[in-house]
Amino acid sequence: VNTWTVFFLVVSVVVLTAPWLSVLNTEDRGVEDGWQDQKYRERDPDPIPEHTAAPGSGPGPWEGPGTPGTPSARRDNGDLSES
Amino acid sequence: MNSMGDAALLVAFFVCLCGAGLSLGGVLAKRSELIKSSEHAVYLSFGLLTVASVALMRAFLARDFSLLYVFEYSSRSLSDAYAAAAFWAGQEGSLLLWAWILSGFSVLALRFHRKRLPALMPWATFVLLINVSFFLLLLNFVSRPFAPFPGQIPADGYGLNPLLQDPGMVIHPPALFIGYAGLTVPYAFAMAALLAGRTDASWIREMRTWTVASWFVLGVGILLGAQWAYVELGWGGYWAWDPVENASLMPWLTAAAFMHSVMVQERRGMFKMWNMGLIIATYFLILFGTFITRSGLISSVHAFGKSSLGSFFLGFMILTLALGMAAVWWRRKLLTPEERLRSPVSGESAFLAGNVLFAVMAFSVFWGTVFPVLAELAGGVKVTVGPGFYNRVNVPFALILLLLIGVCPLLAWQRPSGRSHLRHLVLPFFLGVAGGAAGYASGIRNPASIIVMAFSGVVLGSVSGEFYGAVSARKKAEKRGFFRAGAAVIRNNRRRYGGSIAHLGMALVFIGLSGAPLSREVTGTITPGESLRLGDYTLKYLNMAWVPSKDRLAVATRLKVFHDGRPTGYLVPERRFYANREDQPTSEVSILSDWKEDLYVALTGYERDGRASFRVITNPLVTWLWLGGYVVGLGVGLALWPRRRPIQAEAVTGGGS
């Protein structure tokens, strides 16, 4: 293991975990990932409500409740008003 | 830089394994961010493999002999072009090249098919990453390109095998690896279709370009290998049914069968299980070919020698075959045909017949290749399977295949071809008779060669008759000139006419091959001023010279050639002695070519008093073989020329598990 190994490992960890970070960020879900959401809606017996996949709608369809204050968390608390 | 390359390979291995796991986890747990991560792993592994490849290329160009691999395959006297090509001259570099190409193709597959085949993409990513991981496992723990030279770093390297110092050999291996890696993509999507339970024709449509292009590039690789053997080995032929040659021919045959057979699935929903079997067999044969080349199990002129790599390939090969067969069995209900064969004389039947012929030929080559090993394992008996077996088995099948190439496009789909189709056979029939007669009139007496001439005439008649009919109809309908109508016909159906041109090219290849049994040979030892005669040729030996250059010393002889008493040119065959490899002289043959035949001369021995031994061979029709390759390339290029089409998401109604 040399310096390059550590460097490449760090870069790899960042690149591989980037999609998880973006789930928290929630901005780039939606249009870009719509193809997958659409696919799973078709295959999932319990369809995901349309608004969960919209931009700014909080975590992805299978993550459970979002962080407090996000639209999906408000939804879970019964607050369905648009932010 | 070497430590950077080594580190990149190690990290790439873990990235690929993680990516495969993420892809599988994502698709099973329905987590899109896991799938997204696995896609990042595809890009990342390609980046890391690119870093490793650049590092190794730098080491070769800088003649960095601190690496054992660079020491073994290059030297200071080697030109930069061959030093760069030495990258893939040995096992470690060729595996790295293969892995890099496969990884690059995985990126392309992701870019092109992610939106068109969303349900299959995560599964295909899983299969592709597992394959890249396998190569990276070998590169990191079995066959390391960045292994340091043990002990004091030498001032010069051992040098590249002189036989590999040929332009054809520079391109030949990458062409094979592009073909192998390219065919891995349809295999990955076939497995994805099975695993996802979506066995409709959508993946086949998407994989068409990969299949046809990879099949073609693999064919180019095979042809370049044949050309290299022809000009570099000095025995006068281009194909010896050597196990390593067979290794690349087998997947080419099954890929050809797959490429044609999927057209029936696209049109009629038939042959689904057969197609799955063919693409799995193709990938299995790619691994099998690599296994026999690198295990040392079978001796060959250009095998990589004995190594522990063979057992890894054997294991992976068995695993691939077992999983493939298990997946086909699991999804067998989804692979039932949507229609049945309705007539023995129809397009579908002809495709099936062609497919069976391809498969039988591939199996015969496989059997001839493994039989010596099985015989030795079973009874300790050493058996060799020579060209006689392969020719006896394959020539009749190949002839029927050539006839099918001519007849198949004329048959109707679905229904029996009736009387109306008989008139389309008139032109092919007459051109077939004319071809056979022309062959006989030109002095050919070998029955197989005459049949090739006749059947090639059938192919020409079939293609030209079909094209002429289409152009005439368009000319009449649109009141255009013949050439404009012809251009419009081709433009509107590039796939069909590209295929027709490729078929014409294959007929030319067959004509080239038909010359093999007609070759004649004479050998002799003569002094300057004396002559050798072969048929209508007289070769007068003029002189011998020693020609030194940077990395070698050549013994060159000059002969003046007379054909029917008239001077037609000079031939300069050589024997070359390379620095560090004096014990391994190479024969540099000299060839006079025209459309009828090659006059081929090899210098097989020499004495200091000027006496020289020559092997003189006339090889009829060889030029047609190389020309056929170009024509097939033209047809494939036309068939694959991109057309603008809207992006359509995959049909959601197909298959379903």
XYZ file of C-alpha atoms in Angstrom, chain B residues 58-478:
421
model
C 5.109 4.998 -20.444
C 7.327 2.289 -18.966
C 7.666 0.651 -22.392
C 8.390 3.895 -24.239
C 10.914 4.937 -21.570
C 12.461 1.412 -21.622
C 11.979 1.251 -17.864
C 13.619 -2.095 -17.134
C 12.853 -1.818 -13.436
C 9.654 -3.645 -14.449
C 10.156 -7.341 -15.170
C 7.493 -7.295 -17.898
C 9.164 -4.400 -19.752
C 12.522 -6.177 -19.469
C 11.104 -9.403 -20.918
C 9.450 -7.846 -23.961
C 11.458 -4.789 -25.011
C 14.985 -3.572 -25.527
C 16.775 -0.330 -26.297
C 17.276 -1.264 -29.959
C 13.530 -1.787 -30.491
C 11.773 0.979 -32.430
C 9.230 3.060 -30.507
C 6.326 1.620 -32.518
C 7.237 -1.956 -31.604
C 8.101 -0.912 -28.039
C 4.536 0.431 -27.766
C 3.152 -2.770 -29.312
C 5.225 -4.831 -26.855
C 2.605 -3.656 -24.316
C 0.392 -6.556 -25.442
C 3.141 -8.965 -26.526
C 3.051 -10.861 -23.244
C 0.463 -12.206 -20.873
C 0.342 -9.379 -18.343
C 0.011 -6.582 -20.894
C -2.509 -8.408 -23.064
C -4.698 -9.052 -20.016
C -4.453 -5.382 -19.083
C -5.375 -4.344 -22.619
C -8.346 -6.722 -22.592
C -9.510 -5.455 -19.205
C -9.126 -1.833 -20.317
C -11.119 -2.409 -23.526
C -13.821 -4.328 -21.636
C -14.030 -1.577 -19.073
C -14.257 1.061 -21.830
C -17.025 -0.923 -23.529
C -18.858 -1.147 -20.195
C -18.826 2.664 -20.088
C -20.168 2.844 -23.659
C -22.841 0.240 -22.892
C -23.922 2.279 -19.890
C -24.033 5.507 -21.895
C -25.958 4.050 -24.829
C -28.342 1.587 -23.180
C -29.040 2.998 -19.735
C -32.133 4.811 -20.929
C -33.198 2.366 -23.608
C -32.942 -0.756 -21.427
C -33.457 0.573 -17.887
C -34.635 -2.713 -16.397
C -31.699 -4.672 -17.807
C -28.943 -2.139 -17.233
C -28.264 -2.854 -13.533
C -28.065 -6.592 -14.233
C -25.819 -6.030 -17.239
C -23.630 -3.712 -15.154
C -23.358 -6.496 -12.579
C -22.260 -9.055 -15.200
C -19.815 -6.650 -16.873
C -18.237 -5.609 -13.569
C -17.852 -9.241 -12.492
C -16.007 -9.883 -15.751
C -13.720 -6.874 -15.331
C -13.142 -7.968 -11.701
C -11.995 -11.363 -12.935
C -9.337 -9.769 -15.141
C -8.309 -7.445 -12.342
C -7.989 -10.405 -9.987
C -5.482 -11.926 -12.402
C -3.669 -8.625 -12.948
C -3.282 -8.001 -9.223
C -2.516 -11.435 -7.859
C -1.449 -13.801 -10.657
C 0.022 -12.004 -13.636
C 1.219 -8.569 -12.506
C 2.361 -6.135 -15.199
C 3.993 -3.867 -12.599
C 6.015 -6.587 -10.863
C 9.519 -5.187 -10.241
C 12.627 -6.720 -11.761
C 14.205 -8.943 -9.100
C 17.708 -7.739 -8.258
C 19.924 -5.222 -10.044
C 18.083 -3.317 -12.796
C 19.586 -4.415 -16.157
C 20.954 -1.927 -18.694
C 19.006 -3.483 -21.564
C 15.933 -5.662 -22.026
C 15.590 -9.139 -23.480
C 13.740 -7.773 -26.501
C 10.576 -8.526 -28.402
C 10.198 -11.899 -30.100
C 11.328 -11.241 -33.704
C 8.270 -13.062 -35.047
C 6.088 -10.429 -33.414
C 7.947 -7.560 -35.095
C 5.482 -7.248 -37.912
C 2.818 -4.571 -38.572
C 0.105 -7.238 -38.734
C 1.057 -8.470 -35.292
C 0.795 -4.933 -33.908
C -2.901 -4.727 -34.846
C -3.882 -8.409 -34.610
C -4.060 -8.790 -30.787
C -5.979 -5.554 -30.121
C -8.445 -6.539 -32.871
C -9.029 -9.897 -31.172
C -9.452 -8.285 -27.757
C -11.867 -5.701 -29.160
C -13.858 -8.570 -30.659
C -13.803 -10.568 -27.426
C -14.646 -7.604 -25.208
C -17.298 -6.400 -27.655
C -19.046 -9.775 -27.627
C -19.019 -9.689 -23.828
C -21.553 -6.834 -23.971
C -24.334 -8.829 -25.734
C -23.503 -11.727 -23.418
C -23.948 -9.448 -20.401
C -27.304 -8.186 -21.698
C -28.419 -11.733 -22.520
C -27.694 -12.727 -18.925
C -29.414 -9.539 -17.780
C -32.496 -10.425 -19.846
C -32.580 -13.855 -18.218
C -32.028 -12.555 -14.704
C -34.580 -9.765 -15.077
C -37.027 -12.073 -16.839
C -37.371 -9.779 -19.846
C -36.669 -12.010 -22.777
C -38.483 -10.005 -25.458
C -36.533 -8.770 -28.474
C -35.757 -5.283 -27.106
C -32.292 -6.260 -25.845
C -31.552 -7.984 -29.141
C -32.349 -4.843 -31.118
C -30.085 -2.814 -28.851
C -27.255 -5.346 -29.062
C -27.248 -5.577 -32.837
C -24.482 -3.005 -33.347
C -22.330 -4.569 -30.631
C -22.739 -8.044 -32.092
C -22.135 -7.173 -35.735
C -19.251 -4.767 -35.074
C -17.532 -7.126 -32.615
C -17.985 -10.090 -34.933
C -16.457 -8.063 -37.750
C -13.495 -6.812 -35.714
C -12.866 -10.349 -34.458
C -12.899 -11.461 -38.107
C -10.410 -8.703 -38.963
C -8.221 -9.962 -36.130
C -8.407 -13.524 -37.475
C -7.615 -12.347 -40.998
C -4.672 -10.244 -39.785
C -3.392 -13.273 -37.880
C -3.649 -15.335 -41.068
C -1.804 -12.632 -43.011
C 0.898 -12.521 -40.337
C 1.341 -16.313 -40.502
C 1.529 -16.040 -44.304
C 4.281 -13.429 -44.475
C 6.142 -14.148 -41.249
C 6.271 -17.894 -40.625
C 7.532 -18.801 -44.092
C 5.758 -22.134 -44.509
C 3.667 -20.839 -47.372
C 0.156 -20.994 -45.941
C -2.067 -18.745 -43.850
C -4.093 -21.220 -41.814
C -2.807 -24.378 -40.154
C -5.694 -25.271 -37.811
C -3.364 -24.486 -34.956
C -5.160 -24.557 -31.551
C -4.565 -20.838 -31.101
C -6.049 -20.095 -34.505
C -8.988 -22.331 -33.633
C -9.387 -20.446 -30.367
C -10.430 -17.292 -32.186
C -12.346 -19.071 -34.955
C -14.770 -20.882 -32.606
C -16.366 -17.780 -31.028
C -16.396 -16.130 -34.455
C -18.490 -19.011 -35.826
C -20.976 -19.018 -32.941
C -21.174 -15.207 -33.029
C -21.962 -15.427 -36.760
C -24.749 -17.890 -35.951
C -26.077 -15.611 -33.183
C -25.922 -12.530 -35.414
C -28.137 -14.224 -38.019
C -30.368 -16.137 -35.643
C -31.456 -13.065 -33.649
C -32.991 -11.674 -36.830
C -35.559 -14.472 -36.658
C -36.285 -13.645 -33.014
C -36.699 -9.973 -33.924
C -39.136 -10.772 -36.736
C -40.980 -13.834 -35.500
C -40.191 -14.302 -31.811
C -38.613 -17.681 -32.561
C -35.249 -19.258 -31.572
C -35.190 -17.492 -28.187
C -33.577 -20.340 -26.295
C -31.246 -21.094 -29.190
C -30.085 -17.461 -29.235
C -29.410 -17.484 -25.514
C -27.477 -20.710 -25.960
C -25.447 -19.221 -28.803
C -24.351 -16.067 -26.996
C -23.516 -18.020 -23.828
C -21.562 -20.515 -25.978
C -19.764 -17.625 -27.687
C -18.619 -16.190 -24.385
C -17.689 -19.650 -23.112
C -15.585 -20.232 -26.250
C -13.833 -16.882 -25.805
C -12.807 -17.970 -22.316
C -11.982 -21.467 -23.553
C -9.756 -20.034 -26.289
C -7.944 -17.912 -23.754
C -7.648 -20.896 -21.446
C -5.977 -23.104 -24.046
C -3.716 -20.254 -25.164
C -2.492 -19.468 -21.696
C -2.600 -22.736 -19.784
C 0.221 -24.434 -21.661
C -2.160 -27.370 -22.051
C -1.806 -27.441 -25.803
C 1.434 -26.712 -27.600
C 1.181 -24.145 -30.355
C 3.420 -21.846 -32.351
C 2.080 -18.771 -30.642
C 0.753 -19.825 -27.261
C 1.802 -17.874 -24.172
C 3.467 -20.849 -22.517
C 2.648 -22.676 -19.314
C 1.298 -20.587 -16.478
C -1.003 -20.791 -13.488
C -3.460 -18.580 -15.326
C -5.079 -21.575 -17.002
C -6.687 -22.864 -13.814
C -8.273 -19.456 -13.158
C -9.697 -19.342 -16.661
C -10.882 -22.930 -16.345
C -12.700 -22.094 -13.116
C -14.263 -18.925 -14.507
C -15.196 -20.734 -17.717
C -16.987 -23.536 -15.842
C -18.734 -21.004 -13.592
C -19.874 -18.943 -16.588
C -21.230 -21.983 -18.390
C -22.951 -23.390 -15.308
C -24.598 -20.070 -14.386
C -25.603 -19.453 -18.001
C -27.215 -22.871 -18.308
C -28.904 -22.495 -14.937
C -30.335 -19.104 -15.948
C -31.651 -20.525 -19.240
C -33.256 -23.436 -17.353
C -34.779 -21.049 -14.804
C -36.335 -18.884 -17.537
C -37.176 -21.695 -19.934
C -40.886 -20.828 -19.928
C -40.128 -17.300 -21.085
C -37.985 -18.672 -23.881
C -40.700 -20.621 -25.648
C -41.120 -19.539 -29.282
C -44.030 -17.265 -30.165
C -44.430 -18.975 -33.539
C -43.621 -22.355 -35.048
C -41.788 -23.162 -38.254
C -44.461 -23.376 -40.900
C -42.494 -24.636 -43.863
C -39.207 -26.416 -44.430
C -38.622 -24.108 -47.413
C -38.852 -20.638 -45.899
C -36.587 -17.878 -44.668
C -36.771 -19.115 -41.069
C -35.851 -22.677 -42.071
C -32.879 -21.458 -44.096
C -31.701 -19.375 -41.127
C -32.068 -22.410 -38.881
C -30.112 -24.574 -41.330
C -27.336 -21.973 -41.519
C -27.292 -21.782 -37.743
C -26.977 -25.512 -37.350
C -24.099 -25.525 -39.838
C -22.277 -22.758 -37.959
C -22.799 -24.622 -34.685
C -21.646 -27.958 -36.098
C -18.521 -26.349 -37.549
C -17.766 -24.640 -34.236
C -18.231 -27.950 -32.417
C -15.992 -29.824 -34.860
C -13.229 -27.247 -34.340
C -13.770 -27.486 -30.569
C -13.613 -31.274 -30.668
C -10.491 -31.334 -32.835
C -8.831 -28.892 -30.451
C -9.664 -30.682 -27.186
C -9.449 -34.267 -28.433
C -5.635 -34.551 -28.057
C -5.956 -33.357 -24.454
C -8.820 -35.743 -23.673
C -6.983 -38.660 -25.301
C -3.891 -37.956 -23.227
C -5.902 -37.583 -20.025
C -7.901 -40.749 -20.659
C -5.288 -43.146 -21.934
C -1.958 -41.366 -21.829
C -1.852 -41.517 -25.622
C -0.453 -38.586 -27.566
C -2.732 -37.828 -30.488
C -2.492 -34.987 -32.952
C -5.446 -33.766 -34.965
C -4.146 -32.385 -38.225
C -5.641 -30.231 -40.981
C -6.997 -33.389 -42.651
C -9.681 -33.827 -39.958
C -10.739 -30.188 -39.976
C -10.872 -29.978 -43.758
C -12.794 -33.233 -44.156
C -15.411 -32.173 -41.630
C -15.686 -28.469 -42.332
C -15.319 -28.136 -46.102
C -18.658 -29.829 -46.947
C -20.493 -27.787 -44.301
C -18.821 -24.591 -45.475
C -19.895 -25.313 -49.053
C -23.531 -25.782 -48.002
C -23.270 -22.572 -45.995
C -22.048 -20.711 -49.091
C -25.016 -22.036 -51.051
C -27.358 -20.922 -48.256
C -25.842 -17.426 -48.381
C -26.978 -17.324 -51.983
C -30.380 -18.949 -51.593
C -31.596 -17.728 -48.191
C -32.348 -14.079 -49.139
C -34.562 -15.335 -51.974
C -36.858 -17.398 -49.753
C -40.122 -16.038 -48.404
C -40.626 -15.595 -44.673
C -43.225 -17.563 -42.768
C -44.867 -19.304 -45.714
C -43.487 -21.885 -48.117
C -41.631 -20.372 -51.041
C -43.794 -21.061 -54.025
C -43.568 -20.907 -57.743
C -43.361 -17.096 -57.783
C -40.058 -17.355 -55.969
C -38.634 -19.802 -58.476
C -38.115 -17.046 -61.051
C -35.730 -15.314 -58.602
C -33.568 -18.419 -58.758
C -33.023 -18.219 -62.509
C -30.201 -15.647 -62.480
C -28.359 -17.249 -59.515
C -28.652 -20.624 -61.225
C -27.117 -19.388 -64.481
C -24.381 -17.406 -62.741
C -23.659 -20.485 -60.634
C -23.231 -22.630 -63.736
C -21.124 -19.893 -65.338
C -18.919 -19.648 -62.198
C -18.276 -23.388 -62.142
C -17.581 -23.451 -65.883
C -15.192 -20.495 -65.605
C -13.337 -22.296 -62.819
C -13.059 -25.446 -64.907
C -11.986 -23.510 -68.011
C -9.214 -21.769 -66.042
C -7.678 -25.153 -65.294
C -9.098 -25.847 -61.821
C -9.782 -29.567 -61.318
C -10.313 -29.746 -57.570
C -14.052 -30.519 -57.058
C -14.408 -28.398 -53.899
C -12.783 -25.403 -55.622
C -15.105 -25.701 -58.625
C -18.135 -25.952 -56.302
C -16.951 -22.777 -54.520
C -16.775 -20.982 -57.886
C -20.271 -22.176 -58.758
C -21.820 -21.296 -55.391
C -20.083 -17.907 -55.418
C -21.819 -17.343 -58.744
C -25.113 -18.193 -57.004
C -24.381 -15.585 -54.304
C -23.505 -12.963 -56.921
C -26.663 -13.785 -58.863
C -28.831 -13.655 -55.752
C -27.466 -10.317 -54.500
C -27.387 -8.611 -57.893
C -30.823 -9.952 -58.887
C -32.385 -8.738 -55.652
C -30.740 -5.332 -55.937
C -31.600 -4.942 -59.622
C -35.235 -5.795 -58.918
C -35.484 -3.195 -56.149
C -33.754 -0.504 -58.214
C -35.926 -1.185 -61.285
C -39.103 -0.884 -59.217
C -37.978 2.393 -57.689
C -36.783 3.700 -61.039
C -40.189 3.029 -62.528
C -42.141 4.370 -59.561
C -40.166 7.578 -59.091
